[in-house]
Amino acid sequence: MESNERHRVVWDACLRIIEQLVEPAQFTSWFKPVRPVSLEENTLTVEVPSDFFRDFLEDSFLDVIKSTLKRVIGSDAKLYYLVPPVKGQDPMKVPSRPGNAPVNRSVSVGTFAPSGNPGAVVYPGIATLRINPRLNPAYCFENLVQGECNNLGINAGISISAAPGRTAFNPLFIFGGPGLGKTHLAQAVGLAIKKNYPDLVVLYVTGNEFKTQYVDAAFVSNKLTDFMAYYCRIDVLIVDDIQDLVGQGSRHAIFNIFNQLHQAGKQLIFTSDRSPVELQDFEERLLSRFKWGLSVELGAPDYETRLKMLRSRTEREGAEVPEDVLEFLANNIRTNFRELEGALISVLAHATLTRQPVSVELARKVTEKIVGKPQTALNMDKVQKVVCDYFNITRDSMLSKSRKRQFVQARQIAMYLCRSLLTNCSLSTIGAEIGGKDHATVLHACTTVNDLMQTDKVFRKYVDDIRAVLNPGN
């Protein structure tokens, strides 16, 4: 058999097996469009229509594909996907998961016997480790859509990637609500640093993972010294969701690691769902270090940014989506990038599986299942209107710099209700919208309202009455 025909014969053999393992409609929709390209030793390359097509194959049929390839090619079989170019882009060759993730160089870490803390004359052993950066190649700057909501964060991240540890942005503290791109931005900085400085050791870890590692090292394996030595060899440390780092022991550990790395000129990046001033139960000495560099808030994307993101993702998927469908999605899903991206993928999946054209009607049906039927959304404008109506004052009066008790009280109640009812709004966002105040003023207002509700029954009735109008039935 000629070598240039082997890939077709092998793939045909795979298809005969797969056809017996999946539903006929699934086989027709997801396997017939796949085209074999080449077979080199044990590596089969196939072409798929788009990134979305590839992702769906691996999400839904990974076990079937792996077992079939092992039967036909052997236990060491490998699969590569070739995604055709979109709008003049070069073809992108993507390996089967986990993907072309960056790797770190090996590092030597001092290790101690698990008998306890070493004395002054105890010499450590040396362990050579290759630390997995744990970075997702998809979370790169090229796939991050820039807008007013994240402009400062992206520009700061690009500056850091050019000179990690040598800018004023150390640490970089990224905060904002869920789905606004904190993890993507943090990992994009890590990926760019690995591209610019391949020898630097980068590590991405979540706050919850760090806590678990600390507990294991301190109380299970009795290797706390090794744990600290490991982290102090990192050149770029990214800790995602730092608010999940609970427990005084783990926070004390991150405090000491922070000091060691920062003094050595290493780069630190943290993300959180709230600003440093809002973090609960963190020691002031740790909070002050979070504030040393640059704190960046990621806001909700505006319409233009949402539409830009949808166009970018559609192009990456190699899909054709009518402009009116993209505009419909951008108009109806406003909270964050995650829900917006999920809606687009759901529309594409429904269209592919049901063989329907991508239309506004299909998008409407899909989005109703995700975010419910359109309704009058509770937002900061509505909170301010209801507060002003309740106290019979104008919005301009409430937002003015007047120190009249009536206006100050209304303004503070509006801030408090925005904070308690609108979970995606940060203190900074609320302050900017209500009188152009900073986050400290909003925090003070929320504390004042909460204290008055505990001591003043009339004041509490004001707040409860307004809350009942804004959030009936709860």
PDB file of N, CA, C and O in Angstrom, residues 333-371:
ATOM      1  N   ILE A 333     -27.589  39.784  26.325  1.00  0.00           N
ATOM      2  CA  ILE A 333     -26.748  39.197  27.373  1.00  0.00           C
ATOM      3  C   ILE A 333     -25.673  40.212  27.704  1.00  0.00           C
ATOM      4  O   ILE A 333     -24.719  40.394  26.964  1.00  0.00           O
ATOM      5  N   ARG A 334     -25.842  40.898  28.837  1.00  0.00           N
ATOM      6  CA  ARG A 334     -25.031  42.070  29.140  1.00  0.00           C
ATOM      7  C   ARG A 334     -24.121  41.903  30.353  1.00  0.00           C
ATOM      8  O   ARG A 334     -23.307  42.760  30.634  1.00  0.00           O
ATOM      9  N   THR A 335     -24.293  40.812  31.079  1.00  0.00           N
ATOM     10  CA  THR A 335     -23.621  40.716  32.382  1.00  0.00           C
ATOM     11  C   THR A 335     -22.126  40.484  32.273  1.00  0.00           C
ATOM     12  O   THR A 335     -21.338  41.178  32.912  1.00  0.00           O
ATOM     13  N   ASN A 336     -21.712  39.479  31.487  1.00  0.00           N
ATOM     14  CA  ASN A 336     -20.283  39.165  31.437  1.00  0.00           C
ATOM     15  C   ASN A 336     -19.942  38.387  30.179  1.00  0.00           C
ATOM     16  O   ASN A 336     -20.821  37.950  29.438  1.00  0.00           O
ATOM     17  N   PHE A 337     -18.638  38.229  29.944  1.00  0.00           N
ATOM     18  CA  PHE A 337     -18.161  37.529  28.753  1.00  0.00           C
ATOM     19  C   PHE A 337     -18.530  36.052  28.784  1.00  0.00           C
ATOM     20  O   PHE A 337     -18.804  35.453  27.745  1.00  0.00           O
ATOM     21  N   ARG A 338     -18.509  35.442  29.967  1.00  0.00           N
ATOM     22  CA  ARG A 338     -18.725  33.997  30.057  1.00  0.00           C
ATOM     23  C   ARG A 338     -20.116  33.612  29.568  1.00  0.00           C
ATOM     24  O   ARG A 338     -20.272  32.681  28.780  1.00  0.00           O
ATOM     25  N   GLU A 339     -21.141  34.334  30.041  1.00  0.00           N
ATOM     26  CA  GLU A 339     -22.503  34.033  29.600  1.00  0.00           C
ATOM     27  C   GLU A 339     -22.675  34.322  28.117  1.00  0.00           C
ATOM     28  O   GLU A 339     -23.362  33.595  27.402  1.00  0.00           O
ATOM     29  N   LEU A 340     -22.037  35.388  27.646  1.00  0.00           N
ATOM     30  CA  LEU A 340     -22.142  35.759  26.239  1.00  0.00           C
ATOM     31  C   LEU A 340     -21.520  34.693  25.345  1.00  0.00           C
ATOM     32  O   LEU A 340     -22.104  34.269  24.342  1.00  0.00           O
ATOM     33  N   GLU A 341     -20.345  34.227  25.723  1.00  0.00           N
ATOM     34  CA  GLU A 341     -19.655  33.189  24.952  1.00  0.00           C
ATOM     35  C   GLU A 341     -20.431  31.874  25.006  1.00  0.00           C
ATOM     36  O   GLU A 341     -20.565  31.174  24.004  1.00  0.00           O
ATOM     37  N   GLY A 342     -20.971  31.555  26.188  1.00  0.00           N
ATOM     38  CA  GLY A 342     -21.763  30.339  26.315  1.00  0.00           C
ATOM     39  C   GLY A 342     -22.996  30.366  25.441  1.00  0.00           C
ATOM     40  O   GLY A 342     -23.384  29.346  24.849  1.00  0.00           O
ATOM     41  N   ALA A 343     -23.631  31.535  25.334  1.00  0.00           N
ATOM     42  CA  ALA A 343     -24.821  31.654  24.488  1.00  0.00           C
ATOM     43  C   ALA A 343     -24.463  31.434  23.019  1.00  0.00           C
ATOM     44  O   ALA A 343     -25.186  30.743  22.288  1.00  0.00           O
ATOM     45  N   LEU A 344     -23.352  32.014  22.574  1.00  0.00           N
ATOM     46  CA  LEU A 344     -22.934  31.840  21.181  1.00  0.00           C
ATOM     47  C   LEU A 344     -22.656  30.370  20.869  1.00  0.00           C
ATOM     48  O   LEU A 344     -23.115  29.839  19.847  1.00  0.00           O
ATOM     49  N   ILE A 345     -21.909  29.695  21.760  1.00  0.00           N
ATOM     50  CA  ILE A 345     -21.593  28.281  21.530  1.00  0.00           C
ATOM     51  C   ILE A 345     -22.872  27.443  21.532  1.00  0.00           C
ATOM     52  O   ILE A 345     -23.030  26.509  20.732  1.00  0.00           O
ATOM     53  N   SER A 346     -23.820  27.776  22.418  1.00  0.00           N
ATOM     54  CA  SER A 346     -25.088  27.035  22.459  1.00  0.00           C
ATOM     55  C   SER A 346     -25.868  27.210  21.168  1.00  0.00           C
ATOM     56  O   SER A 346     -26.458  26.257  20.650  1.00  0.00           O
ATOM     57  N   VAL A 347     -25.885  28.419  20.626  1.00  0.00           N
ATOM     58  CA  VAL A 347     -26.586  28.663  19.356  1.00  0.00           C
ATOM     59  C   VAL A 347     -25.949  27.849  18.235  1.00  0.00           C
ATOM     60  O   VAL A 347     -26.645  27.206  17.440  1.00  0.00           O
ATOM     61  N   LEU A 348     -24.613  27.854  18.176  1.00  0.00           N
ATOM     62  CA  LEU A 348     -23.916  27.089  17.131  1.00  0.00           C
ATOM     63  C   LEU A 348     -24.173  25.587  17.286  1.00  0.00           C
ATOM     64  O   LEU A 348     -24.378  24.877  16.298  1.00  0.00           O
ATOM     65  N   ALA A 349     -24.170  25.113  18.530  1.00  0.00           N
ATOM     66  CA  ALA A 349     -24.405  23.684  18.768  1.00  0.00           C
ATOM     67  C   ALA A 349     -25.829  23.294  18.368  1.00  0.00           C
ATOM     68  O   ALA A 349     -26.038  22.259  17.709  1.00  0.00           O
ATOM     69  N   HIS A 350     -26.822  24.094  18.752  1.00  0.00           N
ATOM     70  CA  HIS A 350     -28.203  23.803  18.388  1.00  0.00           C
ATOM     71  C   HIS A 350     -28.375  23.793  16.868  1.00  0.00           C
ATOM     72  O   HIS A 350     -29.044  22.916  16.313  1.00  0.00           O
ATOM     73  N   ALA A 351     -27.770  24.764  16.199  1.00  0.00           N
ATOM     74  CA  ALA A 351     -27.891  24.834  14.744  1.00  0.00           C
ATOM     75  C   ALA A 351     -27.267  23.618  14.071  1.00  0.00           C
ATOM     76  O   ALA A 351     -27.814  23.065  13.114  1.00  0.00           O
ATOM     77  N   THR A 352     -26.113  23.179  14.605  1.00  0.00           N
ATOM     78  CA  THR A 352     -25.419  22.022  14.013  1.00  0.00           C
ATOM     79  C   THR A 352     -26.183  20.732  14.256  1.00  0.00           C
ATOM     80  O   THR A 352     -26.382  19.929  13.337  1.00  0.00           O
ATOM     81  N   LEU A 353     -26.632  20.517  15.497  1.00  0.00           N
ATOM     82  CA  LEU A 353     -27.283  19.254  15.851  1.00  0.00           C
ATOM     83  C   LEU A 353     -28.672  19.118  15.231  1.00  0.00           C
ATOM     84  O   LEU A 353     -29.094  18.014  14.895  1.00  0.00           O
ATOM     85  N   THR A 354     -29.387  20.226  15.101  1.00  0.00           N
ATOM     86  CA  THR A 354     -30.754  20.169  14.555  1.00  0.00           C
ATOM     87  C   THR A 354     -30.801  20.535  13.086  1.00  0.00           C
ATOM     88  O   THR A 354     -31.880  20.562  12.491  1.00  0.00           O
ATOM     89  N   ARG A 355     -29.622  20.864  12.525  1.00  0.00           N
ATOM     90  CA  ARG A 355     -29.526  21.223  11.110  1.00  0.00           C
ATOM     91  C   ARG A 355     -30.435  22.407  10.762  1.00  0.00           C
ATOM     92  O   ARG A 355     -31.104  22.427   9.736  1.00  0.00           O
ATOM     93  N   GLN A 356     -30.463  23.386  11.654  1.00  0.00           N
ATOM     94  CA  GLN A 356     -31.220  24.607  11.411  1.00  0.00           C
ATOM     95  C   GLN A 356     -30.260  25.724  11.029  1.00  0.00           C
ATOM     96  O   GLN A 356     -29.089  25.707  11.416  1.00  0.00           O
ATOM     97  N   PRO A 357     -30.730  26.710  10.293  1.00  0.00           N
ATOM     98  CA  PRO A 357     -29.884  27.883  10.043  1.00  0.00           C
ATOM     99  C   PRO A 357     -29.742  28.705  11.329  1.00  0.00           C
ATOM    100  O   PRO A 357     -30.634  28.695  12.179  1.00  0.00           O
ATOM    101  N   VAL A 358     -28.624  29.380  11.464  1.00  0.00           N
ATOM    102  CA  VAL A 358     -28.422  30.263  12.618  1.00  0.00           C
ATOM    103  C   VAL A 358     -29.253  31.522  12.388  1.00  0.00           C
ATOM    104  O   VAL A 358     -29.008  32.272  11.441  1.00  0.00           O
ATOM    105  N   SER A 359     -30.249  31.739  13.239  1.00  0.00           N
ATOM    106  CA  SER A 359     -31.176  32.850  13.060  1.00  0.00           C
ATOM    107  C   SER A 359     -31.450  33.534  14.391  1.00  0.00           C
ATOM    108  O   SER A 359     -31.139  33.000  15.464  1.00  0.00           O
ATOM    109  N   VAL A 360     -32.066  34.706  14.310  1.00  0.00           N
ATOM    110  CA  VAL A 360     -32.437  35.427  15.525  1.00  0.00           C
ATOM    111  C   VAL A 360     -33.443  34.621  16.329  1.00  0.00           C
ATOM    112  O   VAL A 360     -33.391  34.591  17.568  1.00  0.00           O
ATOM    113  N   GLU A 361     -34.366  33.940  15.651  1.00  0.00           N
ATOM    114  CA  GLU A 361     -35.370  33.148  16.351  1.00  0.00           C
ATOM    115  C   GLU A 361     -34.720  32.017  17.145  1.00  0.00           C
ATOM    116  O   GLU A 361     -35.087  31.744  18.290  1.00  0.00           O
ATOM    117  N   LEU A 362     -33.742  31.354  16.535  1.00  0.00           N
ATOM    118  CA  LEU A 362     -33.025  30.297  17.252  1.00  0.00           C
ATOM    119  C   LEU A 362     -32.257  30.894  18.427  1.00  0.00           C
ATOM    120  O   LEU A 362     -32.265  30.330  19.530  1.00  0.00           O
ATOM    121  N   ALA A 363     -31.611  32.045  18.215  1.00  0.00           N
ATOM    122  CA  ALA A 363     -30.868  32.696  19.286  1.00  0.00           C
ATOM    123  C   ALA A 363     -31.802  33.079  20.432  1.00  0.00           C
ATOM    124  O   ALA A 363     -31.442  32.971  21.608  1.00  0.00           O
ATOM    125  N   ARG A 364     -33.015  33.519  20.105  1.00  0.00           N
ATOM    126  CA  ARG A 364     -33.986  33.896  21.140  1.00  0.00           C
ATOM    127  C   ARG A 364     -34.358  32.680  21.992  1.00  0.00           C
ATOM    128  O   ARG A 364     -34.426  32.764  23.228  1.00  0.00           O
ATOM    129  N   LYS A 365     -34.598  31.553  21.352  1.00  0.00           N
ATOM    130  CA  LYS A 365     -34.968  30.343  22.090  1.00  0.00           C
ATOM    131  C   LYS A 365     -33.827  29.893  23.007  1.00  0.00           C
ATOM    132  O   LYS A 365     -34.060  29.489  24.146  1.00  0.00           O
ATOM    133  N   VAL A 366     -32.613  29.961  22.494  1.00  0.00           N
ATOM    134  CA  VAL A 366     -31.461  29.515  23.277  1.00  0.00           C
ATOM    135  C   VAL A 366     -31.216  30.444  24.454  1.00  0.00           C
ATOM    136  O   VAL A 366     -31.001  29.994  25.592  1.00  0.00           O
ATOM    137  N   THR A 367     -31.263  31.746  24.228  1.00  0.00           N
ATOM    138  CA  THR A 367     -30.969  32.687  25.311  1.00  0.00           C
ATOM    139  C   THR A 367     -32.048  32.662  26.391  1.00  0.00           C
ATOM    140  O   THR A 367     -31.754  32.898  27.560  1.00  0.00           O
ATOM    141  N   GLU A 368     -33.279  32.361  26.025  1.00  0.00           N
ATOM    142  CA  GLU A 368     -34.333  32.258  27.045  1.00  0.00           C
ATOM    143  C   GLU A 368     -34.032  31.126  28.017  1.00  0.00           C
ATOM    144  O   GLU A 368     -34.347  31.203  29.203  1.00  0.00           O
ATOM    145  N   LYS A 369     -33.418  30.060  27.511  1.00  0.00           N
ATOM    146  CA  LYS A 369     -33.065  28.935  28.374  1.00  0.00           C
ATOM    147  C   LYS A 369     -31.870  29.269  29.272  1.00  0.00           C
ATOM    148  O   LYS A 369     -31.707  28.684  30.340  1.00  0.00           O
ATOM    149  N   ILE A 370     -31.047  30.199  28.827  1.00  0.00           N
ATOM    150  CA  ILE A 370     -29.846  30.549  29.589  1.00  0.00           C
ATOM    151  C   ILE A 370     -30.130  31.641  30.606  1.00  0.00           C
ATOM    152  O   ILE A 370     -29.791  31.533  31.786  1.00  0.00           O
ATOM    153  N   VAL A 371     -30.755  32.718  30.149  1.00  0.00           N
ATOM    154  CA  VAL A 371     -30.963  33.878  31.033  1.00  0.00           C
ATOM    155  C   VAL A 371     -32.426  34.169  31.294  1.00  0.00           C
ATOM    156  O   VAL A 371     -32.751  35.131  31.987  1.00  0.00           O
TER     157      VAL A 371
END
